[in-house]
Coordinates of C-alpha atoms in Angstrom, one line a residue:
Chain A
X13 CA 0.0 0.0 0.0
X14 CA 1.7 3.1 -1.2
X15 CA 2.0 6.3 0.9
X16 CA 0.0 8.4 -1.6
X17 CA -2.5 5.6 -2.2
X18 CA -3.4 5.4 1.5
X19 CA -3.4 9.2 1.9
X20 CA -5.9 9.7 -0.9
X21 CA -8.4 7.6 1.1
X22 CA -7.9 9.6 4.3
X23 CA -11.2 11.4 4.3
X24 CA -13.2 8.2 3.9
X25 CA -11.1 6.4 6.5
X26 CA -11.5 9.3 8.9
X27 CA -15.3 9.5 8.5
X28 CA -15.6 5.8 9.5
X29 CA -13.2 6.3 12.4
X30 CA -14.6 9.4 14.1
X31 CA -18.3 9.1 13.4
X32 CA -18.5 12.8 12.4
X33 CA -19.6 14.0 9.0
X34 CA -17.6 17.2 8.9
X35 CA -19.3 18.3 5.7
X36 CA -22.4 19.2 7.7
X37 CA -20.5 22.2 9.1
X38 CA -18.8 23.3 5.9
X39 CA -19.9 26.2 3.7
X40 CA -17.7 25.2 0.8
X41 CA -15.5 28.3 1.2
X42 CA -13.4 29.5 4.1
X43 CA -16.2 29.6 6.6
X44 CA -17.3 26.6 8.6
X45 CA -19.7 26.6 11.5
X46 CA -17.4 26.0 14.4
X47 CA -19.9 26.5 17.2
X48 CA -22.4 24.3 15.5
X49 CA -19.8 21.6 15.2
X50 CA -18.9 22.0 18.9
X51 CA -22.6 22.0 19.9
X52 CA -23.9 19.1 17.8
X53 CA -21.0 16.7 18.0
X54 CA -19.6 17.7 21.4
X55 CA -21.1 17.4 24.9
X56 CA -22.6 20.0 27.2
X57 CA -20.5 21.1 30.1
X58 CA -22.8 19.2 32.5
X59 CA -22.6 16.0 30.5
X60 CA -18.8 16.3 30.4
X61 CA -18.5 16.9 34.1
X62 CA -20.6 13.8 34.7
X63 CA -18.6 11.6 32.3
X64 CA -15.4 12.8 33.9
X65 CA -16.6 12.5 37.5
X66 CA -17.5 8.9 36.8
X67 CA -13.8 8.2 36.0
X68 CA -12.4 10.3 38.9
X69 CA -11.4 13.3 36.8
X70 CA -12.5 16.5 38.6
X71 CA -11.6 19.2 41.0
X72 CA -7.8 18.7 40.8
X73 CA -6.1 20.8 43.5
X74 CA -5.4 24.5 43.0
X75 CA -2.1 25.2 44.7
X76 CA -0.7 28.7 45.5
X77 CA 3.1 28.8 44.9
X78 CA 4.0 31.1 47.7
X79 CA 7.8 30.7 47.5
X80 CA 7.9 31.1 43.7
X81 CA 5.7 34.2 44.1
X82 CA 8.1 35.5 46.7
X83 CA 11.0 34.8 44.3
X84 CA 9.2 36.6 41.5
X85 CA 8.7 39.6 43.8
X86 CA 12.4 39.7 44.7
X87 CA 13.2 39.8 41.0
X88 CA 10.7 42.6 40.2
X89 CA 10.2 46.3 41.0
X90 CA 8.4 47.2 44.3
X91 CA 4.7 46.5 44.3
X92 CA 4.9 44.0 41.4
X93 CA 4.8 40.2 41.5
X94 CA 1.3 38.7 41.1
X95 CA 0.3 35.6 43.2
X96 CA 1.2 32.5 41.2
X97 CA -1.1 29.4 41.4
X98 CA -0.8 26.0 39.7
X99 CA -3.7 23.7 38.8
X100 CA -2.3 20.2 39.7
X101 CA -3.6 18.1 36.8
X102 CA -0.8 15.6 37.6
X103 CA -3.3 14.2 40.1
X104 CA -5.6 13.0 37.2
X105 CA -5.7 9.2 36.7
X106 CA -3.2 9.2 33.9
X107 CA -1.0 12.0 35.4
X108 CA -1.9 14.9 33.2
X109 CA -4.8 17.1 32.0
X110 CA -5.0 14.9 28.9
X111 CA -7.2 12.5 30.9
X112 CA -10.0 15.0 30.4
X113 CA -9.7 14.8 26.7
X114 CA -9.4 11.1 26.6
X115 CA -12.3 10.5 29.0
X116 CA -14.7 12.0 26.5
X117 CA -13.2 10.5 23.4
X118 CA -13.2 7.0 24.9
X119 CA -16.7 7.4 26.4
X120 CA -17.9 8.5 22.9
X121 CA -16.2 5.6 21.2
X122 CA -17.9 3.2 23.6
X123 CA -21.3 4.8 23.1
X124 CA -20.9 4.5 19.3
X125 CA -20.1 0.8 19.7
X126 CA -16.4 0.8 18.7
X127 CA -14.3 -2.1 20.1
X128 CA -11.2 -0.1 20.5
X129 CA -9.5 3.3 20.2
X130 CA -6.4 4.4 18.4
X131 CA -4.4 7.6 19.0
X132 CA -1.3 8.9 17.3
X133 CA 0.8 10.6 20.0
X134 CA 4.2 10.5 21.6
X135 CA 2.9 12.4 24.5
X136 CA 0.7 12.3 27.6
X137 CA -2.4 11.9 25.5
X138 CA -1.4 8.3 24.7
X139 CA -1.2 7.4 28.4
X140 CA -4.5 9.1 28.9
X141 CA -6.3 7.2 26.2
X142 CA -4.8 4.0 27.4
X143 CA -5.8 4.7 31.0
X144 CA -9.4 5.6 29.9
X145 CA -9.6 2.6 27.6
X146 CA -8.6 0.4 30.5
X147 CA -11.3 1.9 32.8
X148 CA -14.0 1.7 30.2
X149 CA -13.1 -1.7 28.8
X150 CA -12.0 -0.9 25.3
X151 CA -8.9 -2.0 23.4
X152 CA -6.2 0.6 22.7
X153 CA -3.4 1.1 20.2
X154 CA -1.0 4.1 20.5
X155 CA 1.2 5.0 17.6
X156 CA 4.2 7.0 18.5
X157 CA 7.2 8.7 16.8
X158 CA 10.0 7.4 19.0
X159 CA 13.4 6.7 17.5
X160 CA 15.9 8.2 15.1
X161 CA 17.5 6.0 12.4
X162 CA 20.2 5.0 14.9
X163 CA 17.5 3.6 17.2
X164 CA 18.0 6.3 19.8
X165 CA 14.9 7.8 21.5
X166 CA 14.3 10.5 24.0
X167 CA 13.9 9.0 27.5
X168 CA 10.7 11.1 27.9
X169 CA 9.0 9.4 24.9
X170 CA 10.2 6.0 26.0
X171 CA 8.7 6.5 29.4
X172 CA 5.4 7.5 27.8
X173 CA 5.4 4.2 25.9
X174 CA 6.0 2.4 29.2
X175 CA 3.0 4.1 30.8
X176 CA 0.7 3.2 27.8
X177 CA 1.8 -0.4 28.1
X178 CA 1.3 -0.3 31.8
X179 CA -2.4 0.4 31.1
X180 CA -2.6 -2.5 28.7
X181 CA -2.3 -0.6 25.4
X182 CA -0.4 -1.9 22.3
X183 CA 2.3 0.6 21.5
X184 CA 3.6 0.9 17.9
X185 CA 6.9 2.7 17.9
X186 CA 8.1 4.4 14.7
X187 CA 11.1 6.2 13.5
X188 CA 11.0 9.9 12.6
X189 CA 8.7 11.2 10.0
X190 CA 5.2 12.5 9.1
X191 CA 4.3 9.1 7.7
X192 CA 3.2 8.2 11.2
X193 CA -0.1 9.4 9.9
X194 CA 0.0 6.9 7.0
X195 CA 0.6 4.1 9.6
X196 CA -2.2 5.5 11.7
X197 CA -4.6 5.4 8.7
X198 CA -3.7 1.8 7.8
X199 CA -4.3 0.8 11.4
X200 CA -7.7 2.4 11.4
X201 CA -8.6 0.5 8.3
X202 CA -7.3 -2.8 9.6
X203 CA -8.9 -2.7 13.0
X204 CA -12.0 -0.6 12.5
X205 CA -11.2 1.1 15.8
X206 CA -12.3 4.7 16.8
X207 CA -9.9 7.5 16.0
X208 CA -9.5 9.1 19.5
X209 CA -8.0 12.2 17.8
X210 CA -6.9 15.0 20.0
X211 CA -8.8 17.4 17.8
X212 CA -12.4 16.2 17.8
X213 CA -15.1 18.4 19.3
X214 CA -15.5 16.0 22.2
X215 CA -11.8 15.9 22.8
X216 CA -11.6 19.6 23.1
X217 CA -14.9 19.9 25.0
X218 CA -13.3 17.5 27.5
X219 CA -10.8 20.3 28.4
X220 CA -13.6 22.9 29.0
X221 CA -14.1 21.4 32.4
X222 CA -10.6 22.5 33.3
X223 CA -11.2 26.2 32.5
X224 CA -14.6 26.0 34.2
X225 CA -13.1 24.5 37.4
X226 CA -10.3 27.1 37.5
X227 CA -12.9 29.9 37.6
X228 CA -15.1 28.1 40.2
X229 CA -12.2 27.2 42.5
X230 CA -11.0 30.8 42.4
X231 CA -14.4 32.2 43.1
X232 CA -14.7 29.9 46.1
X233 CA -11.1 30.5 47.3
X234 CA -10.5 34.2 46.4
X235 CA -14.0 35.5 45.6
X236 CA -13.0 36.3 42.0
X237 CA -11.6 35.0 38.7
X238 CA -7.9 34.9 38.0
X239 CA -6.5 37.8 36.0
X240 CA -4.3 35.6 33.7
X241 CA -4.3 31.9 32.8
X242 CA -1.1 30.6 31.1
X243 CA -1.4 27.5 29.0
X244 CA 1.5 25.5 27.6
X245 CA 0.7 25.6 23.8
X246 CA 1.4 22.8 21.4
X247 CA -1.5 21.6 19.2
X248 CA -3.8 24.2 20.6
X249 CA -6.4 22.0 22.3
X250 CA -5.3 22.7 25.8
X251 CA -5.6 26.5 25.3
X252 CA -8.8 26.3 23.3
X253 CA -10.6 24.0 25.8
X254 CA -9.4 26.0 28.8
X255 CA -10.5 29.3 27.3
X256 CA -13.9 28.0 26.3
X257 CA -14.4 26.7 29.8
X258 CA -13.5 30.1 31.3
X259 CA -16.0 31.7 29.0
X260 CA -18.7 29.2 30.0
X261 CA -18.0 30.1 33.6
X262 CA -18.4 33.8 32.7
X263 CA -14.8 34.7 33.4
X264 CA -14.7 37.2 30.5
X265 CA -12.0 39.4 31.9
X266 CA -9.5 36.6 32.4
X267 CA -6.7 36.9 29.9
X268 CA -5.5 33.7 28.2
X269 CA -1.8 33.5 27.4
X270 CA -0.1 30.7 25.4
X271 CA 3.5 29.7 26.2
X272 CA 5.8 27.5 24.2
X273 CA 9.4 26.5 24.4
X274 CA 11.5 28.2 21.7
X275 CA 12.9 25.5 19.4
X276 CA 13.7 27.9 16.5
X277 CA 15.7 26.3 13.7
X278 CA 15.0 22.6 14.5
X279 CA 13.0 20.8 11.8
X280 CA 10.4 18.5 13.3
X281 CA 10.6 15.8 10.6
X282 CA 14.4 15.7 10.5
X283 CA 16.0 12.4 11.4
X284 CA 19.2 14.1 12.6
X285 CA 17.5 17.0 14.5
X286 CA 14.9 14.8 16.2
X287 CA 17.1 14.1 19.2
X288 CA 18.7 17.5 19.3
X289 CA 15.6 19.0 20.9
X290 CA 15.1 18.5 24.6
X291 CA 11.4 19.1 24.7
X292 CA 9.0 16.6 23.2
X293 CA 5.9 18.7 23.6
X294 CA 4.8 22.3 24.3
X295 CA 7.3 23.7 21.8
X296 CA 7.2 26.1 18.9
X297 CA 7.6 23.2 16.4
X298 CA 3.9 22.3 17.2
X299 CA 2.7 25.6 18.6
X300 CA 3.3 27.8 15.5
X301 CA 2.2 25.5 12.7
X302 CA -1.0 24.5 14.7
X303 CA -1.8 28.2 15.2
X304 CA -1.3 29.2 11.6
X305 CA -3.0 26.1 10.2
X306 CA -5.0 24.2 12.9
X307 CA -6.7 22.0 10.3
X308 CA -3.3 20.2 9.6
X309 CA -4.4 17.8 12.3
X310 CA -5.7 14.2 11.9
X311 CA -9.4 15.2 11.4
X312 CA -10.8 17.4 8.6
X313 CA -11.6 20.3 10.9
X314 CA -9.7 20.8 14.2
X315 CA -11.8 21.8 17.2
X316 CA -8.6 23.2 18.7
X317 CA -8.4 26.7 17.4
X318 CA -5.9 28.6 19.6
X319 CA -6.0 31.9 17.8
X320 CA -9.7 32.3 18.6
X321 CA -8.9 32.5 22.2
X322 CA -5.3 33.6 22.7
X323 CA -4.7 37.1 24.1
X324 CA -0.9 36.8 24.1
X325 CA 1.7 34.3 22.9
X326 CA 5.1 34.0 24.6
X327 CA 8.1 31.7 24.3
X328 CA 10.7 30.7 26.9
X329 CA 13.9 28.8 26.4
X330 CA 14.7 25.2 27.3
X331 CA 17.2 26.1 30.1
X332 CA 14.6 28.4 31.7
X333 CA 12.0 25.6 31.8
X334 CA 14.5 23.1 33.3
X335 CA 15.5 25.7 35.9
X336 CA 11.8 26.4 36.9
X337 CA 11.2 22.6 37.0
X338 CA 14.0 22.3 39.5
X339 CA 12.7 25.4 41.4
X340 CA 9.2 23.9 41.7
X341 CA 10.7 20.8 43.3
X342 CA 13.2 22.6 45.5
X343 CA 11.2 25.5 46.9
X344 CA 7.6 24.3 46.5
X345 CA 8.1 20.6 47.1
X346 CA 6.3 19.6 43.9
X347 CA 8.2 17.3 41.6
X348 CA 6.4 17.6 38.2
X349 CA 7.2 16.9 34.5
X350 CA 8.3 19.5 32.1
X351 CA 5.3 20.4 30.0
X352 CA 3.3 22.4 32.5
X353 CA 6.5 24.0 33.7
X354 CA 6.8 25.7 30.3
X355 CA 3.9 27.9 31.3
X356 CA 5.3 28.1 34.9
X357 CA 8.5 29.7 33.5
X358 CA 6.3 32.1 31.5
X359 CA 4.1 32.8 34.5
X360 CA 7.1 33.5 36.7
X361 CA 8.1 36.3 34.3
X362 CA 4.6 37.7 33.5
X363 CA 3.9 37.9 37.3
X364 CA 6.7 40.4 37.5
X365 CA 4.8 42.7 35.1
X366 CA 1.6 42.5 37.3
X367 CA 0.7 44.2 40.6
X368 CA 1.0 42.1 43.8
X369 CA -2.7 41.8 44.3
X370 CA -3.2 40.2 40.9
X371 CA -3.5 36.5 40.3
X372 CA -1.9 34.4 37.6
X373 CA -2.5 30.7 37.2
X374 CA -0.6 27.9 35.4
X375 CA -3.4 25.6 34.3
X376 CA -1.7 22.2 34.3
X377 CA 1.0 20.1 35.8
X378 CA 2.0 16.6 34.6
X379 CA 3.5 13.5 36.3
X380 CA 7.2 12.9 36.3
X381 CA 9.4 9.8 36.9
X382 CA 12.2 7.8 35.3
X383 CA 12.7 9.1 31.7
X384 CA 10.2 11.9 32.2
X385 CA 12.4 14.0 34.5
X386 CA 14.9 16.8 33.9
X387 CA 17.9 14.6 34.9
X388 CA 17.5 11.9 32.2
X389 CA 16.5 14.5 29.6
X390 CA 19.6 16.6 30.4
X391 CA 21.8 13.4 30.5
X392 CA 20.4 12.5 27.0
X393 CA 21.1 16.1 25.8
X394 CA 24.7 16.1 27.2
X395 CA 25.3 12.7 25.5
X396 CA 24.1 14.1 22.2
X397 CA 26.7 16.9 22.4
X398 CA 24.4 19.7 23.7
X399 CA 26.3 22.2 25.7
X400 CA 24.7 22.5 29.1
X401 CA 25.8 25.3 31.4
X402 CA 24.8 28.3 33.5
X403 CA 24.7 31.6 31.7
X404 CA 22.4 34.0 30.1
X405 CA 19.4 32.2 28.6
X406 CA 19.4 34.7 25.8
X407 CA 22.5 33.0 24.4
X408 CA 20.8 29.6 24.1
X409 CA 20.7 28.1 20.6
X410 CA 18.2 25.2 20.2
X411 CA 19.9 22.0 19.2
X412 CA 23.3 23.3 20.4
X413 CA 23.0 24.5 23.9
X414 CA 20.8 24.5 27.0
X415 CA 21.6 27.5 29.2
X416 CA 20.4 27.5 32.7
X417 CA 19.9 31.0 34.0
X418 CA 22.7 32.1 36.3
X419 CA 20.1 33.9 38.4
X420 CA 16.3 33.6 38.3
X421 CA 16.0 37.3 37.4
X422 CA 17.5 36.3 34.0
X423 CA 14.4 34.3 33.0
X424 CA 12.7 36.4 30.3
X425 CA 9.7 35.7 28.1
X426 CA 9.7 36.7 24.5
X427 CA 6.5 38.0 23.0
X428 CA 5.6 36.5 19.6
X429 CA 4.0 38.9 17.1
X430 CA 0.4 37.6 17.2
X431 CA -0.6 39.8 14.3
X432 CA 2.0 38.1 12.2
X433 CA 0.8 34.7 13.2
X434 CA -2.8 35.7 12.4
X435 CA -1.7 37.0 9.0
X436 CA -0.2 33.6 8.2
X437 CA -3.3 31.9 9.4
X438 CA -5.5 34.0 7.0
X439 CA -3.1 33.4 4.2
X440 CA -3.2 29.6 4.7
X441 CA -7.0 29.7 4.7
X442 CA -7.1 31.6 1.4
X443 CA -4.4 29.5 -0.2
X444 CA -6.0 26.2 0.8
X445 CA -8.9 26.8 -1.5
X446 CA -7.1 29.2 -3.8
X447 CA -9.6 32.0 -3.7
X448 CA -9.6 35.5 -5.2
X449 CA -12.8 36.5 -3.5
X450 CA -14.6 35.6 -0.3
X451 CA -18.1 36.5 1.0
X452 CA -19.1 38.3 4.2
X453 CA -19.6 35.1 6.1
X454 CA -16.0 34.1 5.3
X455 CA -14.9 37.5 6.5
X456 CA -16.8 37.1 9.8
X457 CA -15.3 33.6 10.3
X458 CA -11.8 34.9 9.8
X459 CA -12.4 37.7 12.3
X460 CA -13.7 35.2 14.9
X461 CA -11.0 32.6 14.2
X462 CA -8.3 35.2 14.7
X463 CA -9.9 37.1 17.6
X464 CA -9.2 40.3 15.6
X465 CA -11.3 42.9 13.8
X466 CA -12.9 43.5 10.4
X467 CA -10.4 46.2 9.7
X468 CA -7.5 43.9 10.5
X469 CA -8.7 41.0 8.3
X470 CA -9.7 43.3 5.4
X471 CA -6.3 44.9 5.4
X472 CA -4.6 41.4 5.1
X473 CA -7.1 40.3 2.4
X474 CA -6.2 43.5 0.5
X475 CA -2.5 42.6 0.7
X476 CA -3.3 39.1 -0.6
X477 CA -5.3 40.5 -3.4
X478 CA -8.6 38.9 -2.2
X479 CA -11.9 40.8 -2.6
X480 CA -14.7 40.5 -0.1
X481 CA -18.1 40.2 -1.8
X482 CA -21.4 41.3 -0.2
X483 CA -23.3 38.1 0.1
X484 CA -26.8 37.8 -1.3
X485 CA -28.6 36.5 1.8
X486 CA -31.8 35.9 -0.1
X487 CA -33.8 38.6 1.6
Chain B
X10 CA 14.9 -22.2 17.6
X11 CA 15.6 -21.0 21.1
X12 CA 12.6 -18.6 21.3
X13 CA 9.4 -20.5 22.0
X14 CA 5.9 -20.1 20.7
X15 CA 4.0 -17.9 23.2
X16 CA 7.1 -16.0 24.3
X17 CA 6.8 -12.2 24.7
X18 CA 8.9 -10.6 22.0
X19 CA 9.8 -7.4 20.1
X20 CA 9.7 -7.4 16.3
X21 CA 11.0 -4.8 13.8
X22 CA 9.7 -3.9 10.4
X23 CA 10.5 -1.5 7.6
X24 CA 7.2 0.3 6.7
X25 CA 8.5 2.5 3.9
X26 CA 11.9 2.2 2.1
X27 CA 13.7 5.5 1.5
X28 CA 12.3 5.7 -2.1
X29 CA 8.8 5.3 -0.8
X30 CA 8.8 8.1 1.8
X31 CA 6.5 11.1 1.8
X32 CA 7.4 13.8 -0.7
X33 CA 7.6 16.5 2.0
X34 CA 10.2 14.9 4.3
X35 CA 13.5 16.7 4.7
X36 CA 16.5 15.3 2.8
X37 CA 18.2 13.6 5.8
X38 CA 15.0 11.7 6.6
X39 CA 14.5 10.7 3.0
X40 CA 17.8 8.8 3.2
X41 CA 16.5 6.4 5.8
X42 CA 13.6 4.0 5.9
X43 CA 10.5 4.4 8.1
X44 CA 10.9 1.7 10.7
X45 CA 8.5 0.2 13.2
X46 CA 8.8 -1.8 16.5
X47 CA 6.0 -3.6 18.1
X48 CA 5.6 -6.2 20.9
X49 CA 3.6 -9.4 21.0
X50 CA 3.4 -13.2 21.7
X51 CA 5.4 -15.3 19.2
X52 CA 3.1 -17.5 17.1
X53 CA 5.7 -20.2 16.4
X54 CA 9.2 -21.3 17.6
X55 CA 12.0 -19.2 16.1
X56 CA 15.5 -17.7 16.5
X57 CA 16.6 -14.1 16.9
X58 CA 16.7 -12.3 13.5
X59 CA 14.1 -14.7 12.0
X60 CA 11.2 -13.3 10.1
X61 CA 8.3 -14.2 12.5
X62 CA 4.6 -13.7 13.2
X63 CA 3.3 -12.4 16.5
X64 CA 0.0 -11.7 18.1
X65 CA -0.1 -8.3 19.8
X66 CA -1.8 -7.4 23.0
X67 CA -4.9 -6.3 21.0
X68 CA -4.8 -9.6 19.1
X69 CA -3.5 -8.2 15.9
X70 CA -1.2 -10.4 13.8
X71 CA 2.0 -8.7 12.8
X72 CA 5.0 -10.0 10.8
X73 CA 8.5 -8.8 11.4
X74 CA 12.1 -9.5 12.3
X75 CA 12.5 -11.0 15.8
X76 CA 14.9 -8.6 17.7
X77 CA 14.4 -9.2 21.4
X78 CA 12.7 -11.6 23.8
X79 CA 11.1 -10.4 27.0
X80 CA 11.8 -6.8 26.0
X81 CA 12.2 -4.5 29.0
X82 CA 12.5 -0.8 29.7
X83 CA 16.0 0.5 29.8
X84 CA 15.3 4.2 30.5
X85 CA 16.2 5.5 34.0
X86 CA 16.8 8.7 36.0
X87 CA 19.9 9.5 33.9
X88 CA 23.3 10.4 35.2
X89 CA 24.3 13.1 37.7
X90 CA 23.9 16.6 36.3
X91 CA 25.9 18.6 38.9
X92 CA 24.4 21.9 37.7
X93 CA 21.0 20.8 39.1
X94 CA 22.4 20.7 42.6
X95 CA 23.2 24.4 42.5
X96 CA 19.7 25.6 41.6
X97 CA 18.0 24.6 44.9
X98 CA 20.9 26.0 46.9
X99 CA 20.9 29.3 45.0
X100 CA 17.1 29.7 45.3
X101 CA 17.1 28.9 49.1
X102 CA 19.9 31.5 49.5
X103 CA 17.8 34.1 47.7
X104 CA 14.6 33.3 49.5
X105 CA 15.7 32.4 53.0
X106 CA 19.3 33.5 53.2
X107 CA 18.8 37.2 53.3
X108 CA 20.4 37.8 49.9
X109 CA 18.5 40.1 47.6
X110 CA 18.0 39.8 43.9
X111 CA 18.4 43.4 43.1

């Protein structure tokens, strides 16, 4: 079965494997009815909460990081340094917030009568799907990109395979390359299992409970919503679901910030660069392409649309995240894995811009352990020739060095130009269907999908040489 | 024939040869095959490096080269990274030792 032969059948295979007819929400042009898709194929917040409560996913602890807050205040000017909180999702059954996404996907698969579920992921989501499949009595296959052509794999990815197998899943490990998707499609055809994609409406809706809980817990604890929520951003589902949950709670003034690890210059599909990166998730290699083209995922339309909800997008460097991971263990007594600590490093810095009475929350933590711990990751990096040292994090070059800040005050976020990212997104939408004119509904969709304005989108369309037609609404 | 039917094993397979790889992969990746590793119960007696058939934990039948019996996890907590020891000491100094950041 040739690569292109299998890929040409992707839509048909997917339709059978997710049970959603995406065409129902399509207009045929740029616009598609996102909210209708979320409403008709997702679950209500109440339903989701009940599904998750049934499998012990709810009300994870909200912990104030008093020492890290104090540290941020010592590094900022007087009166600055917001209170930093962390939502301890590591206490979920599979050890990360991904249990929320998996709970709904697996529940849905079971309801539709599928015998098993498949997910393509090297990350925590695999463990989450495996854990939920075990709880709900379905078979489970996880396909992961794991090794380079020398057979070497990141300890973090190998640990995640172990965890999936611990929950009874079959793990298929592949070498580097985007053809993971090809293998995935072949497996869906062979087994007839459900595609527990990260990007279905129910997968994303599963995360809404996280945003909702954050608001409810803060209202109970502090009598108000947090000012800022920072989400580690990779495929965009974490941020999308959390932001939607905050909106459902009525927390309209809470700002949502995305944070990714800066891996500039490393090609995600490169065999030689695969093991030069020291973060396997939450980095710009996923974060940027999924922002500018969310529908590049494994379903026709991704329900994770981060630009719709993001107020700000920042990056931090690898050494800064490793440093904050160690800080979390050493001065807060919380030993947690790296992904959530990406947003912790960002929050540490953003808190210093905010007044002392403000509240910033890191919305997830993940489990840690052998392989998925900073020491084996740094050992692996050092053995791969990466220079690890104390210094100024600004000097870090992804794939060459990991620079631990000589002092915590040297941890600095970098703001990404969101307008530039939005522009790329609009350009991709237009190029995908090769349009020279769009209608008013398309325009409205682009404004919503980029959380921008009519003026902004119109200006970019003008640059791209695309006209906006007034639509005949048949009145 | 020192590996017995029913033993838990790891097999290896080439899914796509270099010339069959996706058009968009970078040049370095195009030079190497897409490989796969999967575990299962051996369906017949065999020796290491034999082409064999296994039944996976989800009861799929997979063919491949037998590479390992009773495969186990070899990842660990890594080696000592002396730099890590300094971080906690520094932070405790800043927070509790009277030293100021500014």
